[in-house]
Coordinates of C-alpha atoms in Angstrom, one line a residue:
M1 CA 0.0 -0.1 -0.3
M2 CA 2.8 2.6 0.8
G3 CA 4.6 1.8 -2.7
R4 CA 1.0 2.0 -4.8
S5 CA 0.7 5.6 -2.7
I6 CA 4.0 6.8 -3.2
L7 CA 3.5 6.1 -6.9
L8 CA 0.3 7.6 -7.1
G9 CA 1.4 10.9 -5.3
W10 CA 4.2 10.9 -7.8
L11 CA 2.2 11.0 -11.2
L12 CA -0.4 13.4 -9.9
L13 CA 3.2 15.6 -8.9
V14 CA 4.3 15.0 -12.4
F15 CA 0.8 15.7 -14.3
C16 CA 0.9 19.0 -12.2
L17 CA 4.2 19.8 -13.4
V18 CA 4.0 18.7 -17.1
A19 CA 0.6 19.6 -18.3
P20 CA 1.1 23.4 -17.9
A21 CA 4.6 23.3 -19.4
L22 CA 3.1 21.5 -22.5
A23 CA -0.4 23.6 -22.7
S24 CA 0.7 27.0 -21.8
D25 CA 1.7 29.3 -24.8
A26 CA 4.9 31.3 -23.1
K27 CA 3.6 35.1 -23.5
E28 CA 6.5 37.3 -22.4
S29 CA 5.6 40.9 -21.3
A30 CA 8.3 43.8 -20.2
E31 CA 7.3 47.0 -19.0
T32 CA 9.0 49.9 -21.3
P33 CA 10.3 52.5 -19.1
Q34 CA 9.6 55.9 -20.4
V35 CA 12.5 57.0 -22.9
A36 CA 14.3 60.4 -21.6
D37 CA 14.9 63.2 -24.1
V38 CA 18.5 62.9 -24.7
P39 CA 20.7 63.3 -27.9
I40 CA 21.2 59.4 -28.6
V41 CA 20.6 57.6 -31.8
V42 CA 20.3 53.8 -32.1
D43 CA 20.2 51.7 -35.1
V44 CA 20.0 48.1 -35.1
S45 CA 21.0 46.2 -38.6
P46 CA 19.9 44.4 -41.1
K47 CA 16.1 45.3 -40.8
E48 CA 14.0 42.2 -40.7
P49 CA 16.5 39.8 -42.3
V50 CA 16.1 36.5 -43.6
W51 CA 18.9 34.3 -41.8
V52 CA 19.6 30.4 -42.4
L53 CA 19.4 27.9 -39.9
G54 CA 22.5 26.6 -38.5
K55 CA 24.9 29.4 -40.0
D56 CA 26.5 32.4 -38.4
H57 CA 25.1 35.9 -38.9
E58 CA 26.1 39.3 -37.9
L59 CA 23.4 41.8 -35.8
K60 CA 24.9 45.1 -35.5
V61 CA 23.9 47.9 -33.0
T62 CA 24.9 51.5 -33.4
I63 CA 24.9 53.8 -30.4
R64 CA 25.9 57.3 -31.6
H65 CA 25.6 60.5 -28.5
A66 CA 27.1 63.4 -27.8
A67 CA 30.7 63.1 -26.0
N68 CA 29.2 64.0 -22.6
I69 CA 27.1 61.1 -22.6
S70 CA 28.5 57.7 -21.3
T71 CA 26.4 54.7 -22.6
F72 CA 26.3 50.9 -21.3
F73 CA 24.7 48.2 -23.4
P74 CA 24.8 44.3 -22.8
I75 CA 27.7 41.9 -24.3
R76 CA 25.3 39.0 -23.8
L77 CA 21.4 39.3 -25.8
P78 CA 18.8 37.6 -23.9
L79 CA 18.2 35.6 -27.5
E80 CA 16.1 32.7 -27.4
N81 CA 16.4 29.9 -30.0
F82 CA 19.9 31.5 -30.9
I83 CA 23.4 30.5 -30.2
Q84 CA 25.6 33.9 -29.1
K85 CA 29.0 33.0 -30.1
E86 CA 31.1 36.3 -30.1
V87 CA 30.7 40.3 -29.8
F88 CA 33.2 42.9 -31.1
E89 CA 32.9 46.1 -29.7
Q90 CA 34.4 49.5 -31.7
Q91 CA 34.2 53.1 -30.6
E92 CA 35.1 55.6 -32.7
T93 CA 35.1 59.5 -32.5
K94 CA 33.9 61.3 -35.2
P95 CA 34.8 64.8 -36.6
N96 CA 32.0 66.8 -35.1
G97 CA 32.8 65.5 -31.6
E98 CA 29.8 62.9 -31.4
I99 CA 30.5 59.3 -30.1
E100 CA 29.7 56.3 -32.1
R101 CA 29.9 53.0 -30.7
V102 CA 28.9 49.6 -32.9
F103 CA 28.4 46.4 -31.3
T104 CA 28.5 43.4 -33.5
Y105 CA 27.0 40.1 -32.3
V106 CA 27.7 37.0 -34.3
V107 CA 24.8 34.3 -33.5
T108 CA 23.5 31.2 -35.0
P109 CA 19.6 30.6 -35.0
I110 CA 18.9 27.0 -34.2
R111 CA 14.8 27.3 -34.6
F112 CA 13.2 27.4 -38.0
D113 CA 10.5 30.0 -37.4
V114 CA 10.0 33.8 -37.6
T115 CA 11.4 35.6 -34.3
V116 CA 10.6 38.6 -32.7
L117 CA 13.5 39.5 -31.1
P118 CA 13.7 41.1 -27.5
S119 CA 13.9 44.4 -26.4
V120 CA 17.1 45.4 -24.5
E121 CA 17.5 48.0 -22.1
L122 CA 20.0 50.7 -22.6
S123 CA 21.7 52.9 -19.9
W124 CA 22.8 56.4 -20.1
V125 CA 24.7 59.2 -17.7
M126 CA 24.6 62.7 -18.7
R127 CA 27.0 64.9 -17.4
P128 CA 26.4 68.8 -18.0
E129 CA 28.7 71.0 -19.2
T130 CA 27.4 73.4 -16.5
G131 CA 27.1 73.4 -13.0
E132 CA 23.7 71.1 -13.6
E133 CA 22.7 68.1 -12.0
T134 CA 24.1 64.7 -13.7
L135 CA 21.3 62.8 -15.3
T136 CA 20.9 59.2 -15.5
G137 CA 17.8 57.1 -17.2
T138 CA 17.3 54.2 -19.8
R139 CA 15.5 53.4 -22.7
M140 CA 14.2 50.2 -24.7
V141 CA 16.0 49.4 -27.5
E142 CA 14.2 47.5 -30.4
L143 CA 16.1 44.8 -32.0
G144 CA 13.4 43.9 -34.5
R145 CA 12.1 40.8 -36.1
V146 CA 14.1 38.0 -37.8
R147 CA 13.0 35.2 -39.9
V148 CA 15.1 32.1 -39.9
D149 CA 14.6 30.5 -43.2
G150 CA 16.8 27.7 -45.3
A151 CA 17.0 26.8 -49.1
Y152 CA 14.4 24.7 -50.5
T153 CA 13.9 22.1 -53.4
G154 CA 10.7 20.9 -54.7
D155 CA 6.9 22.0 -54.4
G156 CA 4.9 22.7 -51.4
V157 CA 5.1 24.2 -48.0
P158 CA 8.4 23.8 -46.7
E159 CA 8.9 21.8 -43.5
L160 CA 12.1 21.3 -41.6
G161 CA 13.7 18.5 -42.7
K162 CA 11.5 17.7 -46.0
P163 CA 11.9 18.9 -49.6
G164 CA 10.6 22.4 -50.5
P165 CA 9.5 24.7 -53.1
K166 CA 11.9 26.1 -56.1
G167 CA 14.4 23.7 -56.6
R168 CA 15.9 24.1 -53.0
S169 CA 16.6 22.1 -49.7
I170 CA 15.6 23.3 -46.0
V171 CA 18.5 23.5 -44.1
T172 CA 17.9 21.0 -41.2
R173 CA 19.5 21.8 -37.6
D174 CA 23.1 20.5 -37.2
D175 CA 23.3 18.1 -34.0
T176 CA 26.9 17.6 -34.3
R177 CA 27.4 19.0 -31.0
V178 CA 24.4 17.2 -29.2
F179 CA 26.1 14.3 -30.9
L180 CA 29.7 15.1 -29.6
V181 CA 28.9 15.9 -26.1
I182 CA 26.6 13.0 -25.5
A183 CA 29.9 10.9 -26.7
V184 CA 32.1 12.3 -24.8
G185 CA 29.7 12.0 -21.7
V186 CA 29.6 8.3 -22.7
G187 CA 33.0 8.1 -22.8
L188 CA 33.6 9.6 -19.3
A189 CA 31.1 7.1 -17.9
A190 CA 32.6 4.1 -19.2
V191 CA 35.8 5.1 -17.8
V192 CA 34.3 5.7 -14.4
L193 CA 32.5 2.3 -14.5
F194 CA 35.8 0.7 -15.6
L195 CA 37.4 2.1 -12.2
L196 CA 34.5 1.2 -10.4
L197 CA 34.7 -1.9 -11.5
W198 CA 38.6 -2.7 -11.0
L199 CA 38.0 -1.1 -7.4
V200 CA 35.7 -4.0 -6.4
L201 CA 37.8 -6.6 -8.5
R202 CA 40.6 -5.1 -6.0
R203 CA 39.4 -5.1 -3.2
M204 CA 37.4 -8.8 -3.7
V205 CA 41.0 -10.2 -4.6
A206 CA 42.6 -8.4 -1.7
V207 CA 40.4 -9.0 0.9
G208 CA 37.9 -11.5 0.0
E209 CA 35.1 -12.6 2.5
R210 CA 37.1 -13.1 5.6
P211 CA 34.9 -13.3 8.7
P212 CA 35.8 -11.1 11.5
I213 CA 38.5 -12.8 14.4
P214 CA 36.0 -13.3 17.3
A215 CA 35.6 -11.2 20.2
S216 CA 37.2 -13.8 22.6
E217 CA 40.3 -14.3 20.6
V218 CA 40.9 -10.8 20.1
A219 CA 40.7 -10.2 24.3
L220 CA 42.6 -13.6 24.8
R221 CA 46.0 -12.1 22.2
E222 CA 45.3 -8.5 24.0
L223 CA 45.9 -10.4 27.5
E224 CA 49.2 -12.1 26.3
N225 CA 50.4 -9.2 24.8
L226 CA 49.9 -7.1 28.1
K227 CA 51.6 -10.1 30.4
A228 CA 54.9 -10.3 27.7
R229 CA 55.0 -6.4 27.7
A230 CA 54.8 -6.4 31.4
D231 CA 57.6 -9.2 31.8
K232 CA 60.0 -7.2 29.6
E233 CA 59.0 -3.9 30.9
S234 CA 58.4 -2.2 34.4
V235 CA 54.7 -1.5 34.0
Q236 CA 53.1 0.3 37.0
N237 CA 50.4 -1.6 38.9
E238 CA 47.9 1.2 37.7
E239 CA 48.9 1.4 34.1
Y240 CA 48.5 -2.5 34.1
V241 CA 44.9 -3.0 35.7
T242 CA 43.7 0.2 33.5
R243 CA 44.9 -1.5 30.3
L244 CA 43.2 -5.0 31.7
S245 CA 39.8 -2.9 32.5
E246 CA 39.9 -1.9 28.8
I247 CA 40.4 -5.3 27.5
L248 CA 37.5 -6.6 29.7
R249 CA 35.5 -3.7 28.5
V250 CA 36.0 -4.0 24.8
Y251 CA 35.5 -7.4 24.8
L252 CA 32.2 -7.3 26.6
G253 CA 30.7 -4.7 24.5
S254 CA 32.1 -6.4 21.3
R255 CA 30.6 -9.6 22.5
Y256 CA 27.2 -8.7 23.8
D257 CA 26.5 -5.5 21.8
V258 CA 26.6 -3.2 24.6
E259 CA 28.1 0.3 25.1
S260 CA 30.6 -0.9 27.8
V261 CA 33.7 0.9 26.9
E262 CA 32.2 4.4 28.4
A263 CA 29.6 3.0 30.8
T264 CA 30.1 2.8 34.6
S265 CA 30.6 -0.3 36.4
T266 CA 27.6 0.0 37.9
E267 CA 25.5 0.6 34.7
I268 CA 27.3 -2.8 33.2
L269 CA 26.5 -4.5 36.5
E270 CA 22.9 -3.6 35.7
W271 CA 23.1 -4.7 32.7
A272 CA 24.5 -8.1 33.7
E273 CA 21.8 -8.4 36.3
E274 CA 19.0 -8.0 34.0
S275 CA 20.3 -10.1 30.8
P276 CA 22.1 -12.7 32.3
K277 CA 24.4 -14.7 29.8
R278 CA 26.0 -17.7 29.7
G279 CA 29.0 -18.2 31.6
L280 CA 29.1 -14.6 33.0
S281 CA 28.9 -14.7 36.8
V282 CA 27.5 -11.4 37.8
L283 CA 29.5 -12.0 41.2
V284 CA 32.8 -12.4 39.7
L285 CA 32.4 -9.6 37.2
R286 CA 31.4 -7.1 40.3
Q287 CA 34.4 -8.3 42.1
M288 CA 36.5 -7.8 39.2
L289 CA 35.1 -4.4 38.1
Y290 CA 35.3 -2.6 41.8
G291 CA 38.8 -3.9 42.6
M292 CA 40.0 -2.4 39.3
D293 CA 38.4 0.9 40.3
L294 CA 39.8 1.2 43.6
I295 CA 43.4 0.8 41.8
K296 CA 42.5 3.0 39.1
F297 CA 40.9 5.5 40.9
A298 CA 41.4 5.2 44.8
A299 CA 45.0 4.8 44.4
H300 CA 45.0 1.3 46.6
T301 CA 48.0 -0.3 46.8
T302 CA 47.9 -3.8 45.7
M303 CA 50.7 -6.6 45.3
A304 CA 52.0 -8.2 42.0
D305 CA 50.2 -11.8 43.3
E306 CA 46.6 -9.8 43.1
I307 CA 47.4 -8.5 39.8
R308 CA 48.0 -12.0 38.0
H309 CA 45.0 -13.0 39.9
M310 CA 43.0 -10.3 38.2
H311 CA 44.9 -11.4 35.0
S312 CA 43.7 -14.8 35.1
E313 CA 40.4 -13.8 36.4
V314 CA 40.0 -11.6 33.1
G315 CA 41.1 -14.7 31.0
E316 CA 38.8 -17.6 32.9
L317 CA 35.9 -15.1 31.8
V318 CA 36.8 -14.5 28.6
D319 CA 37.1 -18.6 27.9
K320 CA 33.9 -19.0 29.6
T321 CA 32.2 -16.9 27.8
R322 CA 33.7 -17.1 24.3
I323 CA 30.9 -17.6 21.7
S324 CA 29.9 -21.1 20.9
P325 CA 30.0 -22.8 17.3
E326 CA 25.8 -23.0 17.7
E327 CA 25.8 -19.4 18.8
Q328 CA 28.3 -18.3 15.7
A329 CA 26.0 -20.1 13.5
A330 CA 22.8 -18.3 14.3
Q331 CA 24.1 -15.0 14.6
E332 CA 25.8 -15.5 11.1
L333 CA 22.2 -17.0 9.8
Q334 CA 20.5 -13.5 11.9
A335 CA 23.2 -11.6 9.7
R336 CA 21.8 -13.1 6.3
A337 CA 18.4 -12.0 7.1
M338 CA 19.6 -9.0 7.7
I339 CA 20.9 -8.5 4.1
P340 CA 18.1 -6.6 2.0
T341 CA 16.7 -8.2 -1.6
Q342 CA 17.1 -6.3 -4.8
V343 CA 13.8 -5.3 -4.9
E344 CA 14.0 -3.6 -1.5
R345 CA 17.4 -1.7 -2.5
A346 CA 15.6 -1.1 -6.1
F347 CA 12.6 0.2 -4.4
A348 CA 14.5 2.5 -2.1
L349 CA 16.6 3.9 -5.1
A350 CA 13.5 4.7 -7.2
V351 CA 12.0 6.3 -4.3
D352 CA 15.4 8.7 -3.7
L353 CA 15.1 9.0 -7.2
S354 CA 11.5 10.6 -7.5
V355 CA 12.4 13.2 -5.3
G356 CA 15.2 14.1 -7.2
C357 CA 13.3 14.1 -9.9
L358 CA 10.8 16.4 -8.4
V359 CA 13.9 19.0 -7.9
A360 CA 15.7 18.6 -11.4
T361 CA 12.5 17.9 -13.9
P362 CA 11.1 21.4 -13.5
L363 CA 14.4 23.4 -14.3
F364 CA 14.8 21.2 -17.6
L365 CA 11.1 22.1 -18.8
L366 CA 12.4 25.4 -18.2
A367 CA 15.8 24.9 -19.5
A368 CA 14.1 23.6 -22.8
M369 CA 11.3 26.3 -23.0
K370 CA 13.7 29.3 -22.3
A371 CA 16.7 27.6 -24.1
N372 CA 19.0 28.3 -20.6
V373 CA 21.9 26.5 -20.1
L374 CA 22.4 27.5 -16.7
L375 CA 18.7 26.3 -15.9
L376 CA 19.8 22.8 -17.4
S377 CA 23.2 22.4 -15.3
L378 CA 21.2 24.1 -11.9
G379 CA 18.7 21.0 -12.7
L380 CA 21.8 18.6 -12.7
G381 CA 23.4 20.3 -10.2
L382 CA 20.7 20.0 -7.6
F383 CA 20.4 16.2 -8.9
G384 CA 24.0 15.4 -8.2
L385 CA 23.8 17.2 -4.8
W386 CA 20.7 15.7 -3.8
M387 CA 22.1 12.2 -4.7
L388 CA 24.9 12.9 -2.5
L389 CA 23.5 14.6 0.6
R390 CA 20.3 12.1 0.4
D391 CA 21.5 9.8 3.4
V392 CA 22.7 12.8 5.7
L393 CA 19.7 12.6 8.2
R394 CA 20.8 8.9 8.7
R395 CA 18.2 7.3 5.9
S396 CA 17.1 8.9 3.2
P397 CA 13.4 9.0 2.3
G398 CA 13.7 5.7 0.0
K399 CA 15.6 3.8 2.7
K400 CA 13.2 5.1 5.3
A401 CA 10.4 3.7 3.0
A402 CA 11.6 0.7 2.2
G403 CA 13.1 0.0 5.6
L404 CA 16.4 0.0 5.5
E405 CA 19.7 1.6 7.3
I406 CA 23.3 2.1 6.6
I407 CA 25.8 0.6 9.1
H408 CA 29.4 0.0 9.4
G409 CA 31.2 -3.0 8.0
T410 CA 32.4 -4.5 4.4
I411 CA 32.5 -7.8 5.6
G412 CA 30.5 -10.7 3.9
A413 CA 28.8 -13.7 5.5
G414 CA 30.9 -13.7 8.9
V415 CA 29.1 -10.6 10.2
Q416 CA 28.7 -10.1 13.8
R417 CA 25.3 -9.2 15.2
S418 CA 27.4 -6.4 17.0
T419 CA 28.0 -4.9 13.6
L420 CA 24.4 -4.9 12.1
R421 CA 23.7 -2.6 14.7
S422 CA 26.8 0.2 14.2
V423 CA 25.1 2.8 12.4
A424 CA 27.3 4.5 10.0
G425 CA 28.5 8.1 10.7
A426 CA 27.3 10.9 8.0
G427 CA 31.0 11.1 6.4
S428 CA 30.6 7.2 5.3
R429 CA 26.9 7.7 4.5
I430 CA 27.8 11.2 2.0
A431 CA 31.0 9.2 1.2
R432 CA 29.6 6.0 -0.2
N433 CA 27.2 8.2 -2.5
V434 CA 30.4 10.0 -4.2
T435 CA 30.5 7.1 -7.0
L436 CA 27.0 8.2 -7.8
L437 CA 27.6 12.0 -8.7
P438 CA 28.7 11.5 -12.7
I439 CA 24.7 10.2 -12.5
I440 CA 25.4 7.8 -15.2
T441 CA 27.0 5.1 -13.3
L442 CA 23.9 4.5 -11.4
L443 CA 23.5 1.8 -14.0
G444 CA 27.3 0.1 -13.0
E445 CA 26.6 0.6 -9.3
A446 CA 23.2 -1.3 -9.5
F447 CA 24.8 -3.8 -11.5
L448 CA 27.7 -4.3 -8.9
A449 CA 25.2 -4.2 -6.1
A450 CA 23.2 -6.8 -8.2
T451 CA 26.2 -9.6 -8.6
D452 CA 27.5 -8.8 -4.8
K453 CA 26.7 -11.4 -2.4
G454 CA 26.0 -8.9 0.0
Q455 CA 23.8 -6.4 -2.2
R456 CA 27.3 -3.7 -2.1
R457 CA 28.4 -1.4 -4.6
A458 CA 31.3 0.3 -5.0
G459 CA 30.2 3.1 -2.9
D460 CA 29.7 0.5 0.0
L461 CA 33.1 -0.8 -0.1
M462 CA 34.7 2.7 -1.0
A463 CA 33.1 4.0 2.6
R464 CA 33.1 0.6 4.4
C465 CA 29.4 0.4 5.1
R466 CA 26.7 -1.5 4.1
V467 CA 22.9 -1.3 3.8
V468 CA 20.8 -3.6 5.6
R469 CA 17.3 -4.0 6.7
G470 CA 16.1 -2.1 9.7
R471 CA 15.2 -3.4 13.0
S472 CA 11.7 -3.8 12.0
G473 CA 13.0 -6.2 9.1
G474 CA 12.0 -4.4 6.2
E475 CA 8.9 -3.8 4.3
V476 CA 7.2 -6.1 1.9
V477 CA 7.8 -4.4 -1.4
E478 CA 5.7 -5.6 -4.6
Q479 CA 8.5 -6.2 -7.6
P480 CA 6.3 -5.1 -10.1
L481 CA 5.8 -1.7 -8.6
V482 CA 9.2 -1.2 -7.9
W483 CA 10.3 -1.2 -11.9
V484 CA 7.1 0.5 -13.0
L485 CA 8.3 3.1 -10.3
L486 CA 11.4 3.2 -11.6
A487 CA 10.7 3.6 -15.5
F488 CA 8.6 6.8 -14.3
D489 CA 11.7 8.1 -13.2
A490 CA 13.7 7.3 -15.8
V491 CA 11.2 8.9 -18.3
F492 CA 10.7 11.8 -16.5
F493 CA 14.1 12.8 -15.9
L494 CA 15.7 11.8 -19.5
V495 CA 12.7 13.2 -21.8
P496 CA 13.1 16.6 -19.9
F497 CA 16.5 16.3 -20.5
V498 CA 17.1 15.5 -23.8
W499 CA 14.6 18.1 -24.8
A500 CA 16.6 20.2 -23.2
L501 CA 19.9 19.5 -25.1
T502 CA 17.7 19.8 -28.4
K503 CA 17.0 23.2 -27.4
L504 CA 20.4 24.1 -26.6
F505 CA 22.4 22.4 -29.1

């Protein structure tokens, strides 16, 4: 039911976004400031020219005024359906003292149409020759109208890309640059995908699926290292007991998934009494913790025999409470159950892509209607930023809907229960999404996650984290709904994006 609600809501929002853009006729209106009475003459040439689609043409704006007047005219013109390539400015002082400024704009029409060019604002400042006040103002310059035509062949009404009248052919749009950009993008994406595959293969060969070292073996190894160091060096009793306490607390935390390193002795004992464990004697644990606290904090003097007795007691506790083969197998089975299916990961990704499309698609539509490359870049940038930071608040909307979360660790079948509850930090949650910034690598990352036993992609391996089911066990997701939602995401991202590209290049 949750998946259907998300899909219906997404369809409604997309309809509200796309329908007005396709149904409305974009009519622009501009307020024309009142033209001041100043001796400024503006001439635009050529008058109502006939230009050829895809060819370079010059539009000249000549401004003449007295020497005591300064004018300001934009270098880039707000021309839709044209590509402005170059601009040249020339200034000359006439024999009568007048200033003549000529702006030559080299533009290429990219739409087969009759276009009314927009009005452009000309600002001026007039410095009086006497002690009068300096005057400023603006006026609008009409650039006129342009007919974008072509060369035609055949008879009948000319259509873009088809034969036309009088033995000439219509000039079609030059899509060379579009295909060049797409080819470069695909090439870069292929290189990135190759590097990601290389990273995964290299890490699988170097690391493999090695299970973690059991907490009991780590603790016993640390006890041996501490004893060997004490035999070689002169270790103070307080330092020895402090290190002994650290080994015990780290072992309890790793073995039973509790916060024992920073907890007080009283808190650890309360946990032990509330949750009895096999082989863990609360009485023995109380004697060890309180005895160590007396030496660490109360500067209690003790003999070497007592220190060795504490050392052996910690070793016996670790040996009695070490994980059994049956318990190890049960934990591994539990760990495998926490790995989400491909459908669950795909559903989470589909919801996150929907949120990103809600941000990017309106900008793509505006970029297509306005032929504005900045809007297209802004849409891509916001989409990439969303994909990078979507997990910054612990879980993205997609993972929250699918009941998933991100934890530390890159280990495989031997994952421990404590690892399953170690939530990854914000830095790791952001770092795992860096590989998605090229956007097109989504396909490569999806392939890597689908082929990996633990559903891990290159970003997970790089950030040393993984996605698992939450404490609730994840949400039931219908597979057809996931593919439909992914298809909608692809359509409503790619169609406006490609449309904008065709309008810009």
